[in-house]
Amino acid sequence: MSKTFFIETWGCQMNDLDTQRLSGNLKLRGYQRVEDETAADLILLNTCSIREKSEHKVFSRLGRFREMKQERALTIGVCGCVAQQEGEAILKRAPWVDFVMGPGNVGHLDAVLDGGRTVAVDFPEDRHYDYLAIDRPSATKAQVTIIEGCNKNCTFCIVPTTRGREVSRPFDDVLNEVRAALESGRVELELLGQTVNAYRCPISGRDFGALLRAIAELSDVKRLRFMTSHPAEVSDSMIAAMRDHANISRYLHLPVQSGSSAVLRRMKRLYTREKYLEIIARLRDAIPEIHFSTDFIVGFPGETDDDFAQTLSLIEEVRYGSLFAFKYSPRPGTPALRIGQPVDDAIASERLTRLFELHEQHKRERLEGYRGRVLPVLVEGPSRHDPDMLAGRTDDNFVVNFSGDPSTRPGSMLGVRIDQAQHHTLRGQVVA
Ligand code: SAH
Ligand code: F3S
């Protein structure tokens, strides 16, 4: 009987993709993936350490696996950013763990399983990237890493420690992976990186705008997304590529973190409020239909009522299609630990609530505004709620459930007239 593995994933898109790569590799080795941890011979936890909460979860999960290991043979591996951050210390605290492997070693799982490495937290110079062995969960969409690590040093952020220095993949490697994904029938591509728009080919020097163009021009690319863009890396060449290619999504994730220039300076975000708004204006000038999503951190050390009021006014000014917001969480070894007064937790919670309330209003208005309009929808398959209906996504990533021909192929792009806006989703019908 073949061996089985279970893998649990927390965190960002990068982690999702690492899971797809680990899973693909294990399947090549003859393992079978199971969704029930109690049926697995190998358990991998692909962890996140961006905030303290996700980090705590790891040890409570490991406690549970310890009990399972007392009853049967079981191999346990801790992967991802907590593995990178804690390394050896995980084995000390949880000696029943078999190996600890950081994000730099995702392509080197064989060396761990066959070579008996128990702590693999380096960033090998020559990183394996087997794009043919990616276990992609979607039949219509493929995520493709174009740049790993991060060279920005935002003072709150653990990512530069856990994912290492910035390394772009060669242009032609990326294009080969994209072509393979298209050949397998995927029509939507999402380029990934912590600062995706800082991409620069290490061989030819071609930049992110050139890469966007080259991919958008391949036939069969129906939708091209990318994340995460750093505002300070938005270039004219990126904007021009977006303007010239309608299959590049008009929905841009552009994390701002705060609306106050004083806070942004202490965060070392490399832009002011004014500069960020100017970048938004440049993008809107070139691509009038563009809209934005973003990330905020509230309660950053020293954040005053006035700083927070500026965050709210920035949200009012930009009117995001969606946003993610988090209370500041102190991370080990980051410079923010030594900056300003911590904000009282109750105040931070209250700010977070007010921020979400304002954004909800904007989101409602946007969804309501879609009523009666015909939107291009990329079909993903039958609707989860009603198998007689189809489901797909708008360019701004909202799910649309709609009535249409049940034999429609996933990956088709259809015009759907929206007749209802629900809390998070839209409903409509196909137009001829
Ligand atoms: N590379 C991306 C994403 C970094 S992590 C970027 O440039 O934005 C994703 C989000 O987590 C960040 O945008 C930030 O809003 C949040 N985050 C990062 N560190 C955090 C911390 N210490 N506390 C709270 N939120 C944090
Ligand atoms: Fe983190 Fe800032 Fe890089 S948020 S991932 S250090 S751009």
Coordinates of C-alpha atoms and ligand atoms in Angstrom, one line a residue:
M1 CA 0.0 0.0 0.0
S2 CA 1.3 3.5 -0.8
K3 CA 2.2 5.9 1.9
T4 CA -0.1 8.7 2.7
F5 CA 0.5 12.4 3.7
F6 CA -1.6 15.1 5.3
I7 CA -0.7 18.7 4.9
E8 CA -2.1 21.7 6.7
T9 CA -1.5 25.2 5.4
W10 CA -1.7 28.6 7.1
G11 CA -0.8 32.1 5.9
C12 CA -0.3 33.8 2.6
Q13 CA -0.5 32.8 -1.1
M14 CA 3.2 32.0 -1.0
N15 CA 2.5 29.3 1.6
D16 CA -0.4 28.0 -0.4
L17 CA 1.9 27.6 -3.4
D18 CA 4.6 26.0 -1.2
T19 CA 2.0 23.4 -0.2
Q20 CA 1.2 22.7 -3.8
R21 CA 4.9 22.2 -4.5
L22 CA 5.5 19.9 -1.5
S23 CA 2.4 17.9 -2.3
G24 CA 3.4 17.6 -6.0
N25 CA 6.8 16.3 -4.9
L26 CA 5.4 13.8 -2.5
K27 CA 3.0 12.5 -5.1
L28 CA 5.9 11.9 -7.5
R29 CA 7.5 9.9 -4.7
G30 CA 4.4 7.7 -4.7
Y31 CA 2.6 9.2 -1.6
Q32 CA -1.1 9.6 -1.7
R33 CA -2.7 12.8 -0.2
V34 CA -5.3 12.4 2.4
E35 CA -7.6 15.0 4.0
D36 CA -7.9 13.1 7.3
E37 CA -4.9 13.5 9.6
T38 CA -5.5 10.3 11.4
A39 CA -5.0 8.3 8.2
A40 CA -1.6 9.8 7.4
D41 CA 1.9 8.3 7.6
L42 CA 3.4 11.8 7.1
I43 CA 2.1 15.0 8.5
L44 CA 3.4 18.4 7.3
L45 CA 2.4 21.6 9.0
N46 CA 3.0 24.5 6.7
T47 CA 3.1 27.4 9.2
C48 CA 2.8 31.2 9.3
S49 CA 4.5 33.5 11.7
I50 CA 3.3 36.9 10.4
R51 CA 1.4 37.4 13.6
E52 CA 1.8 35.9 17.1
K53 CA -1.6 34.1 16.9
S54 CA -0.8 31.9 13.9
E55 CA 2.5 31.0 15.6
H56 CA 0.8 29.8 18.8
K57 CA -1.5 27.4 16.8
V58 CA 1.5 25.4 15.7
F59 CA 2.4 24.1 19.2
S60 CA -1.2 23.2 20.0
R61 CA -1.4 21.2 16.8
L62 CA 1.9 19.5 17.6
G63 CA 0.5 18.5 21.0
R64 CA -2.3 16.7 19.2
F65 CA 0.1 14.9 16.8
R66 CA 2.2 13.7 19.8
E67 CA -0.8 11.7 21.1
M68 CA -1.3 10.2 17.6
K69 CA 2.4 9.3 17.4
Q70 CA 2.1 7.3 20.6
E71 CA -0.3 5.0 18.9
R72 CA 1.3 4.4 15.5
A73 CA 4.2 5.1 13.2
L74 CA 4.0 8.7 12.1
T75 CA 6.5 11.2 10.6
I76 CA 5.9 14.8 11.5
G77 CA 7.5 17.8 9.7
V78 CA 7.2 21.5 10.5
C79 CA 7.6 23.7 7.4
G80 CA 7.0 27.3 6.6
C81 CA 7.8 30.5 8.4
V82 CA 7.6 29.3 12.0
A83 CA 10.0 26.5 11.1
Q84 CA 12.4 29.1 9.7
Q85 CA 12.0 31.4 12.7
E86 CA 12.4 28.8 15.4
G87 CA 14.6 26.2 13.7
E88 CA 16.2 23.8 16.2
A89 CA 14.2 25.3 19.0
I90 CA 11.1 23.4 17.7
L91 CA 12.9 20.1 18.1
K92 CA 13.8 21.0 21.7
R93 CA 10.3 22.0 22.6
A94 CA 8.6 19.2 20.7
P95 CA 11.1 16.4 20.4
W96 CA 8.5 14.2 18.7
V97 CA 8.8 16.3 15.6
D98 CA 11.0 14.6 13.0
F99 CA 12.2 17.5 10.9
V100 CA 12.0 21.3 10.6
M101 CA 12.2 22.8 7.1
G102 CA 12.0 26.5 6.1
P103 CA 10.6 28.1 2.9
G104 CA 14.1 28.1 1.3
N105 CA 14.0 24.3 1.2
V106 CA 10.6 23.6 -0.3
G107 CA 12.4 22.4 -3.5
H108 CA 14.7 20.2 -1.4
L109 CA 12.3 18.0 0.4
D110 CA 14.1 14.9 -1.0
A111 CA 17.2 15.8 0.9
V112 CA 15.2 15.9 4.1
L113 CA 13.3 12.7 3.6
D114 CA 16.1 10.7 2.1
G115 CA 19.2 12.3 3.7
G116 CA 17.8 12.5 7.2
R117 CA 18.3 16.2 7.6
T118 CA 16.4 17.2 10.7
V119 CA 16.9 21.0 10.5
A120 CA 16.8 22.6 7.0
V121 CA 16.6 26.3 7.5
D122 CA 19.2 27.7 5.0
F123 CA 18.5 29.4 1.7
P124 CA 20.4 27.3 -0.8
E125 CA 22.2 29.3 -3.5
D126 CA 20.8 27.0 -6.2
R127 CA 17.2 26.5 -5.2
H128 CA 15.3 23.7 -6.9
Y129 CA 12.1 24.7 -8.5
D130 CA 10.3 21.8 -10.2
Y131 CA 7.4 23.6 -11.8
L132 CA 6.1 20.4 -13.5
A133 CA 5.6 18.9 -10.0
I134 CA 3.1 21.4 -8.7
D135 CA -0.1 19.9 -7.4
R136 CA -2.5 22.7 -8.5
P137 CA -5.9 22.6 -6.8
S138 CA -7.7 24.6 -9.4
A139 CA -8.4 23.4 -13.0
T140 CA -8.7 27.0 -14.2
K141 CA -6.1 29.0 -12.2
A142 CA -2.3 28.6 -11.7
Q143 CA -0.2 30.6 -9.2
V144 CA 3.4 31.2 -10.3
T145 CA 6.2 32.5 -8.1
I146 CA 8.3 35.0 -9.9
I147 CA 10.3 36.4 -6.9
E148 CA 11.1 35.0 -3.5
G149 CA 12.1 36.7 -0.3
C150 CA 12.0 40.4 0.5
N151 CA 14.6 43.2 0.7
K152 CA 12.4 45.8 2.2
N153 CA 12.7 46.1 5.9
C154 CA 9.4 47.3 7.1
T155 CA 10.0 47.6 10.8
F156 CA 7.1 45.4 11.9
C157 CA 7.7 42.5 9.5
I158 CA 9.2 39.1 10.0
V159 CA 9.1 38.1 6.3
P160 CA 12.6 39.2 5.4
T161 CA 13.9 36.8 8.2
T162 CA 11.6 33.9 7.3
R163 CA 11.8 34.1 3.5
G164 CA 15.3 35.5 3.1
R165 CA 16.7 37.9 0.6
E166 CA 14.9 38.8 -2.6
V167 CA 15.7 36.5 -5.5
S168 CA 13.9 36.8 -8.9
R169 CA 13.5 33.8 -11.1
P170 CA 14.9 34.0 -14.6
F171 CA 12.4 35.4 -17.1
D172 CA 12.5 32.3 -19.4
D173 CA 11.9 29.9 -16.4
V174 CA 8.8 31.9 -15.5
L175 CA 7.5 31.8 -19.1
N176 CA 8.2 28.1 -19.4
E177 CA 6.1 27.5 -16.3
V178 CA 3.4 29.8 -17.5
R179 CA 3.2 27.9 -20.9
A180 CA 3.0 24.6 -19.1
A181 CA 0.2 25.9 -17.0
L182 CA -1.6 27.1 -20.1
E183 CA -1.1 23.8 -21.8
S184 CA -2.8 22.1 -18.9
G185 CA -5.9 24.2 -19.5
R186 CA -5.4 26.9 -16.9
V187 CA -6.5 30.3 -18.2
E188 CA -6.0 32.5 -15.1
L189 CA -2.6 33.2 -13.8
E190 CA -1.5 34.8 -10.6
L191 CA 2.1 35.9 -10.3
L192 CA 3.4 35.7 -6.7
G193 CA 6.0 37.4 -4.6
Q194 CA 6.3 39.4 -1.4
T195 CA 7.2 42.5 -3.5
V196 CA 6.1 41.0 -6.9
N197 CA 6.6 44.3 -8.8
A198 CA 10.3 44.5 -7.7
Y199 CA 10.8 41.7 -10.2
R200 CA 13.9 41.9 -12.3
C201 CA 15.3 39.0 -14.4
P202 CA 18.7 38.1 -12.9
I203 CA 20.0 37.2 -16.4
S204 CA 18.6 39.8 -18.8
G205 CA 17.6 42.6 -16.4
R206 CA 14.1 42.7 -17.9
D207 CA 11.6 44.3 -15.4
F208 CA 8.2 43.5 -14.1
G209 CA 6.4 45.5 -16.8
A210 CA 8.2 43.5 -19.5
L211 CA 7.2 40.2 -17.8
L212 CA 3.6 41.3 -17.5
R213 CA 3.6 42.2 -21.3
A214 CA 5.2 38.9 -22.3
I215 CA 2.7 36.8 -20.3
A216 CA -0.4 38.9 -21.2
E217 CA 0.4 38.5 -24.9
L218 CA 0.4 34.7 -24.8
S219 CA -2.8 33.4 -26.3
D220 CA -5.2 31.8 -23.8
V221 CA -4.3 34.0 -20.9
K222 CA -7.8 35.2 -20.0
R223 CA -6.9 36.8 -16.7
L224 CA -3.5 37.8 -15.3
R225 CA -3.2 38.8 -11.6
F226 CA -0.3 39.4 -9.4
M227 CA 0.4 40.1 -5.7
T228 CA 1.7 41.7 -3.6
S229 CA 2.8 45.0 -5.1
H230 CA 4.7 47.4 -3.1
P231 CA 3.7 51.0 -3.7
A232 CA 7.3 52.2 -3.9
E233 CA 7.9 49.7 -6.8
V234 CA 5.0 50.8 -9.0
S235 CA 6.8 51.9 -12.2
D236 CA 5.8 53.5 -15.5
S237 CA 6.5 50.2 -17.3
M238 CA 4.2 48.3 -15.0
I239 CA 1.4 50.9 -15.5
A240 CA 1.9 50.9 -19.2
A241 CA 1.7 47.1 -19.4
M242 CA -1.5 47.1 -17.5
R243 CA -3.0 49.9 -19.6
D244 CA -2.1 48.1 -22.9
H245 CA -3.5 44.7 -21.9
A246 CA -7.1 44.3 -21.0
N247 CA -6.5 40.7 -19.7
I248 CA -4.4 42.1 -16.9
S249 CA -6.7 42.5 -13.9
R250 CA -7.9 46.0 -13.1
Y251 CA -8.0 45.1 -9.5
L252 CA -4.7 45.9 -7.8
H253 CA -3.7 44.9 -4.2
L254 CA -1.6 47.8 -3.0
P255 CA -1.0 47.5 0.8
V256 CA -0.7 50.9 2.4
Q257 CA -0.6 49.9 6.2
S258 CA -1.5 53.4 7.5
G259 CA -2.9 56.7 6.3
S260 CA -0.5 58.7 8.5
S261 CA 2.9 59.8 7.1
A262 CA 4.4 59.8 10.6
V263 CA 3.4 56.2 11.1
L264 CA 4.6 55.2 7.6
R265 CA 8.0 56.7 8.4
R266 CA 8.3 54.6 11.6
M267 CA 7.2 51.6 9.6
K268 CA 9.9 52.3 7.0
R269 CA 7.4 51.9 4.2
L270 CA 9.3 54.2 1.9
Y271 CA 6.4 56.4 0.9
T272 CA 4.3 59.1 2.5
R273 CA 0.5 59.4 2.5
E274 CA 0.8 62.0 -0.3
K275 CA 3.1 59.8 -2.3
Y276 CA 0.8 56.8 -2.0
L277 CA -2.2 58.9 -3.2
E278 CA -0.1 60.2 -6.1
I279 CA 0.6 56.6 -7.1
I280 CA -3.1 55.8 -7.0
A281 CA -3.8 58.9 -9.1
R282 CA -1.2 57.9 -11.7
L283 CA -2.8 54.4 -12.0
R284 CA -6.3 55.9 -12.2
D285 CA -5.1 58.3 -14.9
A286 CA -3.8 55.5 -17.1
I287 CA -6.5 52.9 -16.3
P288 CA -9.7 54.7 -15.3
E289 CA -11.6 51.5 -14.4
I290 CA -8.9 50.3 -12.0
H291 CA -9.7 49.8 -8.3
F292 CA -7.8 48.7 -5.3
S293 CA -7.6 46.4 -2.3
T294 CA -5.1 46.9 0.6
D295 CA -3.7 45.9 4.0
F296 CA -3.7 48.0 7.1
I297 CA -2.0 47.6 10.5
V298 CA -3.8 49.4 13.3
G299 CA -2.2 50.1 16.7
F300 CA 1.3 50.4 15.4
P301 CA 3.5 51.7 18.3
G302 CA 2.9 55.4 18.8
E303 CA -0.3 55.5 16.6
T304 CA -2.3 58.5 17.9
D305 CA -6.0 59.2 17.5
D306 CA -5.0 61.7 14.8
D307 CA -2.9 59.1 13.0
F308 CA -5.8 56.8 13.0
A309 CA -8.2 59.5 11.7
Q310 CA -5.9 59.9 8.8
T311 CA -6.2 56.2 8.1
L312 CA -10.0 56.5 8.0
S313 CA -9.7 59.5 5.7
L314 CA -7.4 57.7 3.3
I315 CA -10.0 54.8 3.1
E316 CA -12.6 57.4 2.4
E317 CA -10.5 58.9 -0.4
V318 CA -9.5 55.6 -2.1
R319 CA -12.7 53.5 -1.5
Y320 CA -11.2 50.1 -1.6
G321 CA -13.0 47.1 -3.1
S322 CA -11.7 45.0 -0.3
L323 CA -9.2 45.3 2.5
F324 CA -7.4 43.3 5.2
A325 CA -6.6 44.9 8.5
F326 CA -4.8 43.5 11.5
K327 CA -3.9 44.7 14.9
Y328 CA -0.1 45.2 15.2
S329 CA 1.6 42.1 16.5
P330 CA 5.1 42.4 17.9
R331 CA 7.5 40.0 16.1
P332 CA 10.8 38.7 17.4
G333 CA 13.9 40.6 16.3
T334 CA 12.0 43.3 14.4
P335 CA 13.0 47.0 14.8
A336 CA 9.4 48.0 15.7
L337 CA 9.9 46.4 19.1
R338 CA 12.1 49.4 20.0
I339 CA 9.7 52.1 18.5
G340 CA 7.3 54.3 20.5
Q341 CA 4.6 53.4 23.0
P342 CA 2.6 50.3 22.5
V343 CA -1.1 51.1 21.9
D344 CA -3.6 49.8 24.4
D345 CA -5.2 46.6 23.1
A346 CA -8.8 47.9 23.7
I347 CA -8.1 51.0 21.7
A348 CA -6.5 49.0 18.9
S349 CA -9.6 46.7 18.8
E350 CA -11.9 49.6 18.7
R351 CA -10.0 51.2 15.9
L352 CA -10.1 48.0 14.0
T353 CA -13.9 47.8 14.3
R354 CA -14.3 51.4 13.1
L355 CA -12.1 50.7 10.1
F356 CA -14.1 47.7 9.1
E357 CA -17.4 49.5 9.5
L358 CA -16.3 52.2 7.1
H359 CA -15.0 49.8 4.6
E360 CA -18.1 47.6 4.8
Q361 CA -20.1 50.7 3.7
H362 CA -17.9 51.2 0.6
K363 CA -18.0 47.5 -0.3
R364 CA -21.8 47.4 0.0
E365 CA -22.0 50.4 -2.3
R366 CA -19.7 48.8 -4.8
L367 CA -21.7 45.5 -4.8
E368 CA -25.0 47.4 -5.1
G369 CA -23.6 49.4 -8.0
Y370 CA -23.1 46.2 -9.9
R371 CA -26.8 45.5 -10.1
G372 CA -28.1 45.7 -13.6
R373 CA -24.6 45.7 -15.1
V374 CA -23.0 43.0 -17.3
L375 CA -19.7 41.9 -15.9
P376 CA -17.1 39.5 -17.4
V377 CA -17.1 36.4 -15.3
L378 CA -14.5 33.6 -15.5
V379 CA -16.4 30.3 -15.0
E380 CA -15.0 28.0 -12.3
G381 CA -17.7 25.2 -12.4
P382 CA -21.0 24.4 -10.8
S383 CA -22.1 26.6 -7.9
R384 CA -21.4 25.1 -4.4
H385 CA -24.8 26.1 -3.1
D386 CA -26.9 25.1 -6.1
P387 CA -25.6 22.5 -8.5
D388 CA -28.1 23.8 -11.1
M389 CA -26.2 27.1 -11.2
L390 CA -22.7 28.0 -12.3
A391 CA -20.1 29.9 -10.3
G392 CA -17.3 32.2 -11.4
R393 CA -15.4 35.3 -10.4
T394 CA -15.5 38.9 -11.5
D395 CA -12.2 40.7 -12.2
D396 CA -12.3 42.1 -8.7
N397 CA -12.5 38.5 -7.3
F398 CA -16.1 38.5 -6.1
V399 CA -17.9 35.2 -6.5
V400 CA -20.9 35.3 -8.9
N401 CA -23.5 32.5 -8.9
F402 CA -25.5 32.6 -12.1
S403 CA -27.9 30.6 -14.2
G404 CA -26.4 29.5 -17.5
D405 CA -25.8 26.5 -19.7
P406 CA -24.7 23.7 -17.4
S407 CA -22.4 22.3 -20.0
T408 CA -20.3 25.5 -20.0
R409 CA -16.6 24.7 -19.7
P410 CA -14.7 25.9 -16.7
G411 CA -12.3 28.5 -17.8
S412 CA -14.9 30.2 -20.2
M413 CA -15.3 33.9 -19.9
L414 CA -19.0 35.0 -20.0
G415 CA -21.0 38.2 -19.7
V416 CA -23.2 37.9 -16.7
R417 CA -25.9 40.4 -15.8
I418 CA -26.0 41.0 -12.1
D419 CA -29.4 41.1 -10.5
Q420 CA -28.7 40.6 -6.9
A421 CA -25.9 41.7 -4.5
Q422 CA -25.7 39.5 -1.4
H423 CA -23.4 40.0 1.5
H424 CA -20.2 38.8 -0.1
T425 CA -21.4 37.4 -3.4
L426 CA -23.3 38.3 -6.5
R427 CA -26.1 36.6 -8.4
G428 CA -27.0 37.0 -12.0
Q429 CA -27.7 35.4 -15.4
V430 CA -25.7 34.9 -18.6
V431 CA -26.4 37.3 -21.4
A432 CA -26.1 36.2 -25.0
Ligands
SAH1 N1 4.8 41.5 1.1 C1 3.5 41.9 1.4 C2 2.8 41.2 2.5 C3 3.5 41.1 3.8 S1 2.6 40.2 5.1 C4 3.5 43.5 1.6 O1 4.4 44.1 1.2 O2 2.6 44.0 2.1 C5 0.9 40.6 4.8 C6 0.3 41.6 5.7 O3 0.4 41.3 7.0 C7 1.0 43.0 5.6 O4 0.6 43.7 4.5 C8 0.6 43.6 6.9 O5 -0.6 44.3 6.8 C9 0.4 42.4 7.8 N2 1.5 42.3 8.8 C10 2.8 42.1 8.6 N3 3.5 42.0 9.8 C11 2.6 42.3 10.8 C12 2.7 42.5 12.2 N4 3.8 42.4 12.8 N5 1.5 42.7 12.9 C13 0.3 42.8 12.2 N6 0.2 42.7 10.9 C14 1.3 42.5 10.2
F3S2 FE1 7.1 42.6 4.9 FE2 7.4 45.0 4.1 FE3 8.5 43.0 2.7 S1 5.5 44.1 4.8 S2 7.2 41.3 3.1 S3 9.1 43.7 4.8 S4 7.6 44.8 1.9

